mmCIF file of C-alpha atoms in Angstrom:
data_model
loop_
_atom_site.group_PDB
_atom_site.id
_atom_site.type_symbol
_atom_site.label_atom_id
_atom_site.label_comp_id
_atom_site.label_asym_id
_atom_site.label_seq_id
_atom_site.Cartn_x
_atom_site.Cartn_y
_atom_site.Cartn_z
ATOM 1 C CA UNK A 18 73.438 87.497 134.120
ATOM 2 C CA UNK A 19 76.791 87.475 135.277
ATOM 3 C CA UNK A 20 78.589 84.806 137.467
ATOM 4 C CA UNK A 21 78.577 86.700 140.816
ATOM 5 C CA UNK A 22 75.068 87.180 140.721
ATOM 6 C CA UNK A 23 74.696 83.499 139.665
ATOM 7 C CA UNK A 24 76.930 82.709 143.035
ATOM 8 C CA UNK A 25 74.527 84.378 145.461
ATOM 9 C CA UNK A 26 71.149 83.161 143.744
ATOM 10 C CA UNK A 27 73.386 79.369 144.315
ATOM 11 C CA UNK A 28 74.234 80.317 148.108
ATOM 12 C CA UNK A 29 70.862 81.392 148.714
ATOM 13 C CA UNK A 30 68.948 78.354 147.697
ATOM 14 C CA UNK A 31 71.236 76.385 149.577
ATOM 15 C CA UNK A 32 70.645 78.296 152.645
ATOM 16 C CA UNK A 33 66.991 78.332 152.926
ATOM 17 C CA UNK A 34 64.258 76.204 152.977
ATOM 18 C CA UNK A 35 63.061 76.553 148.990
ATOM 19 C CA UNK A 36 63.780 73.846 146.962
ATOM 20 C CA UNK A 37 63.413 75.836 143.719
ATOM 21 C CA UNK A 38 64.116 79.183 141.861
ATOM 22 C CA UNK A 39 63.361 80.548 139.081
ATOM 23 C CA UNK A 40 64.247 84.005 137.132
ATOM 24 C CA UNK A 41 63.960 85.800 134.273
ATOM 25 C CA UNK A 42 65.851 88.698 133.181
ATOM 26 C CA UNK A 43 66.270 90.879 130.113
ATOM 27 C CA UNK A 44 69.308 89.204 129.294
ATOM 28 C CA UNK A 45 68.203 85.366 130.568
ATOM 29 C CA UNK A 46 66.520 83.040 132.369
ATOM 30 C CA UNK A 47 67.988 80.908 135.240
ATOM 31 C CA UNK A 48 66.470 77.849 137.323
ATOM 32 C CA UNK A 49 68.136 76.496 140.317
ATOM 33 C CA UNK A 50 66.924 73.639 141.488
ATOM 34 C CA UNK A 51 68.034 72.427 144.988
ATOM 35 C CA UNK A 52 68.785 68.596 144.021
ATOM 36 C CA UNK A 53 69.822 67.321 148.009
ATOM 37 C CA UNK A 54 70.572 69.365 151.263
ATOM 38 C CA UNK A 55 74.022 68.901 150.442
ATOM 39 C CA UNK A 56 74.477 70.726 146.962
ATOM 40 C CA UNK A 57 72.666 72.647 144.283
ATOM 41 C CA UNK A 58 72.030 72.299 140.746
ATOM 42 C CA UNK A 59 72.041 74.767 137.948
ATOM 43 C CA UNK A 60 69.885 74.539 135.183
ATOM 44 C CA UNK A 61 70.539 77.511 132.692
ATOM 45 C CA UNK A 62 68.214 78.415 129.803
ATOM 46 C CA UNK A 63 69.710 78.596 126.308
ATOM 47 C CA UNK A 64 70.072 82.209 125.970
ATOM 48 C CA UNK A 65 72.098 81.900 129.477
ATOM 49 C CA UNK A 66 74.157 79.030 128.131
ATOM 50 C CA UNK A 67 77.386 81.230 126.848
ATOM 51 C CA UNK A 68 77.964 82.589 130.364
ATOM 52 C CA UNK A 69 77.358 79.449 131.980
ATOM 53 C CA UNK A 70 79.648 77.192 129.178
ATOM 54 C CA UNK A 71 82.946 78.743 130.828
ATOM 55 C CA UNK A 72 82.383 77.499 134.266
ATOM 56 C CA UNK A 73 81.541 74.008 133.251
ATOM 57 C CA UNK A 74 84.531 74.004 130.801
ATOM 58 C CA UNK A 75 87.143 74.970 133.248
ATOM 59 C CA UNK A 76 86.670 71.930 135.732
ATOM 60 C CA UNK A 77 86.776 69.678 132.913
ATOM 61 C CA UNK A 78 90.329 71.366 131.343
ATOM 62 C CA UNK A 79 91.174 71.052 135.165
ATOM 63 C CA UNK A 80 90.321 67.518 135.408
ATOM 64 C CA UNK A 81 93.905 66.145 134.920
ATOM 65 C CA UNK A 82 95.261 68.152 137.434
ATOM 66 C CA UNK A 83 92.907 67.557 139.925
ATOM 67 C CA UNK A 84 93.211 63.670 139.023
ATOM 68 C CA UNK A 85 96.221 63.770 139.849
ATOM 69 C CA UNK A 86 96.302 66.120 142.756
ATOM 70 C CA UNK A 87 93.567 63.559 144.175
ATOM 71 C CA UNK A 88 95.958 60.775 145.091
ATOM 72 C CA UNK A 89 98.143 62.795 147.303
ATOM 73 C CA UNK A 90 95.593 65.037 149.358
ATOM 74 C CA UNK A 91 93.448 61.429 150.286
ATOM 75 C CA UNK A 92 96.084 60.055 152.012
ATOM 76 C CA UNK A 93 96.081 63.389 154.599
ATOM 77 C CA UNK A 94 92.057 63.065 154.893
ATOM 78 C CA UNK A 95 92.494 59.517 156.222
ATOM 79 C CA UNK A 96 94.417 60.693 159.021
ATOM 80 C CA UNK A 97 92.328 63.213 160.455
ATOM 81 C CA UNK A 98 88.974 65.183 160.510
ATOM 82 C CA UNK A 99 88.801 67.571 157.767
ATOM 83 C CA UNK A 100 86.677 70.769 158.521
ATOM 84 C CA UNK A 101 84.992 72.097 155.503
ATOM 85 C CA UNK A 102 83.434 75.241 154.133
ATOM 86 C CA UNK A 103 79.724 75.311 154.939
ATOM 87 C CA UNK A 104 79.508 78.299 152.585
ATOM 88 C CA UNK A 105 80.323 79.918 149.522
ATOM 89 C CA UNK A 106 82.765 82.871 149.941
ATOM 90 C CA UNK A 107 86.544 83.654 150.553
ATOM 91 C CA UNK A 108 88.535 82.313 153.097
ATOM 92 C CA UNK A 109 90.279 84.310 155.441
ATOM 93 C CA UNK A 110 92.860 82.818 158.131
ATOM 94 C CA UNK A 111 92.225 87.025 160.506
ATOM 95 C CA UNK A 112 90.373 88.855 161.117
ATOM 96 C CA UNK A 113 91.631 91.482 159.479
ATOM 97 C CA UNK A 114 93.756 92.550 156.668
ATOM 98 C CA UNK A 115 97.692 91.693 158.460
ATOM 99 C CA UNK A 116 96.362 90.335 161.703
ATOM 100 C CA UNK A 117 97.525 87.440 163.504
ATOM 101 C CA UNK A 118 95.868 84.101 161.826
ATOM 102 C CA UNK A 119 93.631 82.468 164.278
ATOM 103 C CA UNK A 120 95.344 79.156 163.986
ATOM 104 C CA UNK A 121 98.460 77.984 162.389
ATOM 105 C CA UNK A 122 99.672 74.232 161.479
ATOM 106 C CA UNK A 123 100.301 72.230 165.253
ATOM 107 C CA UNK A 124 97.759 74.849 167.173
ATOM 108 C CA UNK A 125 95.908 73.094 169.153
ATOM 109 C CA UNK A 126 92.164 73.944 169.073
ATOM 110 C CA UNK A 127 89.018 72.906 170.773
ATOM 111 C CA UNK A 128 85.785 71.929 169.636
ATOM 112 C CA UNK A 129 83.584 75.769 168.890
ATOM 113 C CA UNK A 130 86.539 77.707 168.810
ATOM 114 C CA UNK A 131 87.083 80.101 165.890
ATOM 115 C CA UNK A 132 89.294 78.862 162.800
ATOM 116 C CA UNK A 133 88.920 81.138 160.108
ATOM 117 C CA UNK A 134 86.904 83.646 158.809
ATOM 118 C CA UNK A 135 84.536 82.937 155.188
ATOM 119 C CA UNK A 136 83.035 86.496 153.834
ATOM 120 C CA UNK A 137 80.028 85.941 152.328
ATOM 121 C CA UNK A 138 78.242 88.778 150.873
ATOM 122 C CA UNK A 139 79.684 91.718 152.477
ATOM 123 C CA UNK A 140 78.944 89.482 156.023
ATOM 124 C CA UNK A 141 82.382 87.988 157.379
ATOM 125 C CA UNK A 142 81.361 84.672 158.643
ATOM 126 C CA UNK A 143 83.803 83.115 161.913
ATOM 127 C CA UNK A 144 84.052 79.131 160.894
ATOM 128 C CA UNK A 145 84.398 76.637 163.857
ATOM 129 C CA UNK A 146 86.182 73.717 164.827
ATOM 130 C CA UNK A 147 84.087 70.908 165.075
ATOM 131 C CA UNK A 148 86.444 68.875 166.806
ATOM 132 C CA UNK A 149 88.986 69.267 169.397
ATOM 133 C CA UNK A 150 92.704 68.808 168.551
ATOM 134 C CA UNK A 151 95.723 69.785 166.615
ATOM 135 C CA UNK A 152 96.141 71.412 163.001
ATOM 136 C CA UNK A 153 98.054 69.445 160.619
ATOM 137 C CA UNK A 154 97.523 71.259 157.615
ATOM 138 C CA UNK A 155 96.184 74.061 155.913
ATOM 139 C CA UNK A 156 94.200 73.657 152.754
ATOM 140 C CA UNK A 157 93.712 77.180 151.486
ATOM 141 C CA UNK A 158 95.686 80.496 150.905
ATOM 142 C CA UNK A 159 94.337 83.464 152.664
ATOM 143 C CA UNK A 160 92.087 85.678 150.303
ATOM 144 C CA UNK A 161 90.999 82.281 148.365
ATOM 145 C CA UNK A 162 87.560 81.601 146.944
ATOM 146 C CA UNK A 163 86.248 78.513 148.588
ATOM 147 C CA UNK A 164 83.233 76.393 147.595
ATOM 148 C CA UNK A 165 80.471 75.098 150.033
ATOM 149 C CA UNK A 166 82.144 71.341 151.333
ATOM 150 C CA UNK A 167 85.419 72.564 150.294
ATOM 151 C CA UNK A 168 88.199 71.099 152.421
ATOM 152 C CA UNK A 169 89.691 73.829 155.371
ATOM 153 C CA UNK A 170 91.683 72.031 157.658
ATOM 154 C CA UNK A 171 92.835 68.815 158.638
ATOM 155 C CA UNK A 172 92.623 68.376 162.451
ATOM 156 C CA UNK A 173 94.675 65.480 163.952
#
């Protein structure tokens, strides 16, 4: 079973109301279990376990990096409301391909106004701000692959 397919069985656990999934395949079996409404866990069978392996290895070869990238993007968080990903996808800042970007850093934005755009299985997704105010920062490159909780914005 490959990893994209892996992504969407992830995304839709999290998005619906089942708490538990289970398949089998020709080539593998895979379990997700859906361990708090906040985030998923992945419980691959043996004869899954070599696809699986590289995506747990690479956070941990990461680790350093993101130890030490840790220190400086917590200061930013304490001085304003971050709006994260509530999906699985890639981020866009248009909506389309060389448009203008809805918001740029100092825009001002309300609360419910559009911010980005995450495309989620062929479906391109507007993200809102939850808060009213102005945009000090930028946490992802246009085109990036962003994780559900992952960090968007920081609104001031």
């Amino acid at each position: 079973m490959d990893l994209r397919k892996l992504k969407t069985l992830i995304d839709l656990v999290s998005e619906s109301n089942i708490s538990e999934l289970e398949i089998t395949e020709a080539d593998g079996k895979v379990r997700i279990v859906k361990a708090d409404p906040a985030g998923v866990a992945m419980v691959p069978a043996a004869s899954v376990a070599p696809v699986a392996a590289p995506v747990v290895a690479a956070p941990i070869a990461a680790a350093p990096a993101v130890a030490a990238a840790a220190p400086a993007a917590a200061a930013p968080v304490e001085t304003g409301h971050v709006v994260k990903s509530p999906m699985v996808g890639t981020f866009y800042r248009s909506s389309s391909p060389g448009g203008k970007p809805f918001v740029e850093v100092g825009s001002e934005v309300k609360e419910g106004e559009p911010v980005c755009i995450i495309e989620a299985m062929k479906i391109m997704n507007e993200i809102e701000s939850d808060k009213a105010g102005k945009i000090i920062k930028i946490l992802c490159e246009n085109g990036q692959a962003v994780e559900f909780g992952q960090p968007l914005f920081i609104i001031e």
